[in-house]
XYZ file of N, CA, C and O in Angstrom:
364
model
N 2.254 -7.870 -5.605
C 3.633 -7.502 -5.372
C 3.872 -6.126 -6.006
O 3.235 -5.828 -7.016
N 4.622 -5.398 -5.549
C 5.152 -4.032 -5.670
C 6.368 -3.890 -6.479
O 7.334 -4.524 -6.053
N 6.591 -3.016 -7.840
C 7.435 -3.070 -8.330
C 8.112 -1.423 -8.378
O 7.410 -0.413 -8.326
N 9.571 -1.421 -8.483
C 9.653 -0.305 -8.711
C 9.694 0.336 -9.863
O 10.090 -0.342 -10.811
N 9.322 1.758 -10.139
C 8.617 2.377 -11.163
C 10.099 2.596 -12.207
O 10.117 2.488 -13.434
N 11.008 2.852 -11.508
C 12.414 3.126 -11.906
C 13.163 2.063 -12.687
O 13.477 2.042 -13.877
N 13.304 1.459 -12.019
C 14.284 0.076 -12.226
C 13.640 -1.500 -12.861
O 14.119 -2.417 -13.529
N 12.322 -1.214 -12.243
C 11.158 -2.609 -12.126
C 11.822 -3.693 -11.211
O 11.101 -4.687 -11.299
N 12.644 -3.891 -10.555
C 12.943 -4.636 -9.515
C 11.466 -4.574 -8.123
O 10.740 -3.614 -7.866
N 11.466 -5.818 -7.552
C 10.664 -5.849 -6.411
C 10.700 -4.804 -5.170
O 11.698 -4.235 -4.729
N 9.790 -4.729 -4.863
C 10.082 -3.736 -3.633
C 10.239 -4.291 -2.548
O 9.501 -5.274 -2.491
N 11.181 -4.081 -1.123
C 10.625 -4.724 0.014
C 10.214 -3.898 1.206
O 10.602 -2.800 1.606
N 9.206 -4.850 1.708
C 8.509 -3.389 2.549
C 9.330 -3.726 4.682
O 9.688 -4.808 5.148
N 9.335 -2.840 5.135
C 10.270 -2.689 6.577
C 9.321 -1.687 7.136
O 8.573 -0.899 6.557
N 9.585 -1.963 8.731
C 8.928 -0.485 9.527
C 10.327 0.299 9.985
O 11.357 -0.059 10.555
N 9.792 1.645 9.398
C 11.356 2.407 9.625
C 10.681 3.692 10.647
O 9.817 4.551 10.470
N 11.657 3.273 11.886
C 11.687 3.712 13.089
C 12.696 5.211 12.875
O 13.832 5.478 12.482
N 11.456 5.969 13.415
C 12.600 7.733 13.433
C 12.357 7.832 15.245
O 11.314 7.707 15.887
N 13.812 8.112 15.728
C 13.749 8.670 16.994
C 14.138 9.794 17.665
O 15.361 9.659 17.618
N 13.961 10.684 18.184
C 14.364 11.949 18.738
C 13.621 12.445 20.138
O 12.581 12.105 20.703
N 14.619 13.378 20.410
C 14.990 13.375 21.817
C 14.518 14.836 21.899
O 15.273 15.721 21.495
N 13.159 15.170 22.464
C 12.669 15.927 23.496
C 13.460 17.054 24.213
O 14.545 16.667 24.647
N 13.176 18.317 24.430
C 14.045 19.405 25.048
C 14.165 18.503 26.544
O 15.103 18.146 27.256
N 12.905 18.379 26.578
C 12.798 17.472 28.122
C 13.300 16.447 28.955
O 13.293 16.125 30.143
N 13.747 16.054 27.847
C 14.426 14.460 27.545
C 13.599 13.491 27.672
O 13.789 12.453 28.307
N 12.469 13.859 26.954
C 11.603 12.173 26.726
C 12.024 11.731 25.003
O 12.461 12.436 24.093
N 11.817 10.863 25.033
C 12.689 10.134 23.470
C 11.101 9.403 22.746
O 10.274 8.557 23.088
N 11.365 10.479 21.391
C 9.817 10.174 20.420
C 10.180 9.276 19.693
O 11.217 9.404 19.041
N 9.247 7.892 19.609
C 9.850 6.965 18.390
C 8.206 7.016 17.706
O 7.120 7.098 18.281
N 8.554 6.928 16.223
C 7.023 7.328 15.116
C 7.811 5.919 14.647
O 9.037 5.827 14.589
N 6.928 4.911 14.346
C 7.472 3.413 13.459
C 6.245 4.000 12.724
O 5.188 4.501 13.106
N 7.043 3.631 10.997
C 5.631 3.977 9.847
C 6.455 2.660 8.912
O 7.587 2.218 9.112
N 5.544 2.277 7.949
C 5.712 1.034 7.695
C 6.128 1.825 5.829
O 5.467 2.689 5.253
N 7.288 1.189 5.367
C 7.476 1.635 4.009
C 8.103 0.793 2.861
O 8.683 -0.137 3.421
N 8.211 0.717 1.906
C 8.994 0.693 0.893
C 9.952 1.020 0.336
O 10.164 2.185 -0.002
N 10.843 -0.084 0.095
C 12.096 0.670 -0.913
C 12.596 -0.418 -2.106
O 12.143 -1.561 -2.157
N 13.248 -0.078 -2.726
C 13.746 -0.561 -3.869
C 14.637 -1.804 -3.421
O 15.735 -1.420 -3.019
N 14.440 -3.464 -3.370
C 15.598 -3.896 -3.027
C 16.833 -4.222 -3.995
O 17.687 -4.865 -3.384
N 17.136 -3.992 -5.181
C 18.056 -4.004 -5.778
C 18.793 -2.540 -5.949
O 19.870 -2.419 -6.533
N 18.131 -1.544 -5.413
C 18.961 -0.224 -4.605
C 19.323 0.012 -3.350
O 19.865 1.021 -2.900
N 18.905 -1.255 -2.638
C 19.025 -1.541 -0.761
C 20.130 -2.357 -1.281
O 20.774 -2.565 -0.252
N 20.662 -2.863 -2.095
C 21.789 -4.224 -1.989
C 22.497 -4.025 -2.978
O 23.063 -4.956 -3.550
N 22.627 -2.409 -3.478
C 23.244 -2.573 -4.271
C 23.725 -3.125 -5.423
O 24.798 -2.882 -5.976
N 22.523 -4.180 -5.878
C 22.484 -5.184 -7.061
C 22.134 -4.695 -8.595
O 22.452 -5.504 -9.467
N 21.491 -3.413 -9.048
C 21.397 -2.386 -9.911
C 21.372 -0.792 -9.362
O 21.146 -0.322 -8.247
N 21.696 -0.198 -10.613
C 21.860 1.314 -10.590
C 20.734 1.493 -10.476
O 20.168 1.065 -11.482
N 19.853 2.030 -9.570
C 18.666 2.427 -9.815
C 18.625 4.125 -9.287
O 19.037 4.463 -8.177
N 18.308 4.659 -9.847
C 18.101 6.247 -9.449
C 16.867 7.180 -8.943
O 16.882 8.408 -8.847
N 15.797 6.297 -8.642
C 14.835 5.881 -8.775
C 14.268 6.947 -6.802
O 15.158 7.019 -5.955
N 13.805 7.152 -6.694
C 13.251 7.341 -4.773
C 13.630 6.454 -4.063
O 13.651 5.317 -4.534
N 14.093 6.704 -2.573
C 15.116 5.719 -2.027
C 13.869 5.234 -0.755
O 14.119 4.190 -0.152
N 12.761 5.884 -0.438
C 11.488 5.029 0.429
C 10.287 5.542 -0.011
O 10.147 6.485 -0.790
N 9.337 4.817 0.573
C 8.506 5.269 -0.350
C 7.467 4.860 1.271
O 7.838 4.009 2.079
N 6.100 5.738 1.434
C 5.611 5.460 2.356
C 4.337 4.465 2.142
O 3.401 4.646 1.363
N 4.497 3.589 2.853
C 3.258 2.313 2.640
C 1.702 2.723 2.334
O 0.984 2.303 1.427
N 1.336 3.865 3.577
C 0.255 4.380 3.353
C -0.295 4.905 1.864
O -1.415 4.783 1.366
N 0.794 5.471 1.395
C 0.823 6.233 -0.108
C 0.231 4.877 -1.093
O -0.890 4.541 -1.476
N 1.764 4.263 -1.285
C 1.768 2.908 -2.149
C 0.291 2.237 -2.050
O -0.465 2.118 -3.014
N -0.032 1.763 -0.544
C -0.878 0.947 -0.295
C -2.466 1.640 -1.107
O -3.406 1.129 -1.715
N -2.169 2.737 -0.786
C -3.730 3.479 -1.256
C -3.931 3.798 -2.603
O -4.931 4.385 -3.016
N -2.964 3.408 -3.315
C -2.735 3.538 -4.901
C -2.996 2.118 -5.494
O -3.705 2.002 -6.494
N -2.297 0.785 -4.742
C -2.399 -0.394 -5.167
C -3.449 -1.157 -5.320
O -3.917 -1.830 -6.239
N -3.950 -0.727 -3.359
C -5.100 -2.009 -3.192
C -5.936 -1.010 -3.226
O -5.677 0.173 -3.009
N -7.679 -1.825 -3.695
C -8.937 -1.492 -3.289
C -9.097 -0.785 -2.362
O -8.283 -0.729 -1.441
N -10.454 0.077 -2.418
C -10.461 0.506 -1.110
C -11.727 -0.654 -0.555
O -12.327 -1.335 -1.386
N -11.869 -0.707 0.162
C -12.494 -2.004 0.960
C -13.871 -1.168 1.048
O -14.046 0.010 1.360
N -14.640 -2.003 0.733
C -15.998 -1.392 1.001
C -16.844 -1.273 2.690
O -16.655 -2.134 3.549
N -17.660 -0.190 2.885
C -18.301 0.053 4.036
C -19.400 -0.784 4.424
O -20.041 -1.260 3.486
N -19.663 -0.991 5.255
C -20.620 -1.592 5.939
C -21.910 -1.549 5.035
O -22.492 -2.533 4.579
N -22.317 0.046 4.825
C -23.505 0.073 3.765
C -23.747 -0.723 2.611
O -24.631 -1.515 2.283
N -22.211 -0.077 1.841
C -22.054 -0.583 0.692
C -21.952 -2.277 0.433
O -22.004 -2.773 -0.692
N -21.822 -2.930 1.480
C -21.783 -4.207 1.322
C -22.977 -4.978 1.452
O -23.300 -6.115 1.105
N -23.675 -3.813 2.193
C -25.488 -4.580 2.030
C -25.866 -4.055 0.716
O -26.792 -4.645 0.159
N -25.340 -3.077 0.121
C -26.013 -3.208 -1.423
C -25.270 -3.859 -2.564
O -25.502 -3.727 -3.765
N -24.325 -4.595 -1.971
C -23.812 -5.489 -3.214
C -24.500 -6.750 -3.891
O -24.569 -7.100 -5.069
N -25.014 -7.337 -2.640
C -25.814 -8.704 -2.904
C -27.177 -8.418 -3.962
O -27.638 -9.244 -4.750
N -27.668 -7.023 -3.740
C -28.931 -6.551 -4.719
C -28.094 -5.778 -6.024
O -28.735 -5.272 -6.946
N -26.991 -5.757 -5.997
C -26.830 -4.943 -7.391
C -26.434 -6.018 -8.361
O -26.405 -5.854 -9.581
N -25.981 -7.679 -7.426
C -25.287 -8.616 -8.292
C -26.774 -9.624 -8.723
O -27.130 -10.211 -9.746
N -27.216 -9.483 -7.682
C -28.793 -10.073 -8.154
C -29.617 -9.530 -9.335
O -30.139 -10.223 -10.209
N -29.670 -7.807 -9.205
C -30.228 -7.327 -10.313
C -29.249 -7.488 -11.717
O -29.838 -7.482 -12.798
N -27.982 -7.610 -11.702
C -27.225 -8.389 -12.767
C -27.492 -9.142 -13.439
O -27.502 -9.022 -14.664
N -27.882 -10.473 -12.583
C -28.071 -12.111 -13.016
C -29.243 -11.581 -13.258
O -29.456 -11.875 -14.434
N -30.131 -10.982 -12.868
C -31.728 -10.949 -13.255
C -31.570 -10.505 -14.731
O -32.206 -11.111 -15.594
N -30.786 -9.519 -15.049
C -31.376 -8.708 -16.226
C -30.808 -9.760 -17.409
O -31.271 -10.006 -18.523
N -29.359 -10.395 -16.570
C -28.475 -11.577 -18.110
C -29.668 -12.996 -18.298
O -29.852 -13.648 -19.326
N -30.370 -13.179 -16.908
C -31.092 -14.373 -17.730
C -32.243 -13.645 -18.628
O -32.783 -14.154 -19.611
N -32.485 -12.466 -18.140
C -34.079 -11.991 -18.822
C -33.355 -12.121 -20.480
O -33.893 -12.848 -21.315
N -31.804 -11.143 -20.879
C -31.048 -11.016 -22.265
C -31.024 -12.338 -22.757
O -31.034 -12.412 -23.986
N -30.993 -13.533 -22.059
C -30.533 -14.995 -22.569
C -32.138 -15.619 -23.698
O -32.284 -16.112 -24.816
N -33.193 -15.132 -22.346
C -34.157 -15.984 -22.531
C -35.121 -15.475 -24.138
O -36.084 -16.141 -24.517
């Protein structure tokens, strides 16, 4: 869960739709997925805090980065050579 840095209230996350209108008149909609403060969305504390925050940002700060294809064939040998070296320290 996501807290805010300001206030420490929860964050809640929404896709916030921007739309605009083309010289041409075709109509651009960009949906990006974000964050905001919900006790500054509801008015429930003063928070002074950034009013959205973009998911991509948040997300790439919070979570892991997920490992690659490669890297996941060398996990099983780096956790093996682990257990190898703690029983060799035990014995």
């Amino acid at each position: 869960m996501v807290h805010c840095a300001h206030c420490g209230a929860r964050m809640s996350g929404f896709i916030h739709c921007d739309r605009y209108k083309k010289k041409d008149g075709t109509v651009v909609e960009n949906r990006k997925p974000k964050y905001n403060c919900f006790q500054r969305t509801q008015r429930l504390r003063d928070c002074d805090g950034q009013a959205l925050y973009l998911a991509d940002r948040v997300d790439g700060i919070v979570l892991p980065p997920v490992p690659g294809p490669d890297e996941t064939r060398k996990m099983p040998q780096i956790t093996q050579a682990k257990m190898e070296s703690r029983n060799i320290a035990l014995k």
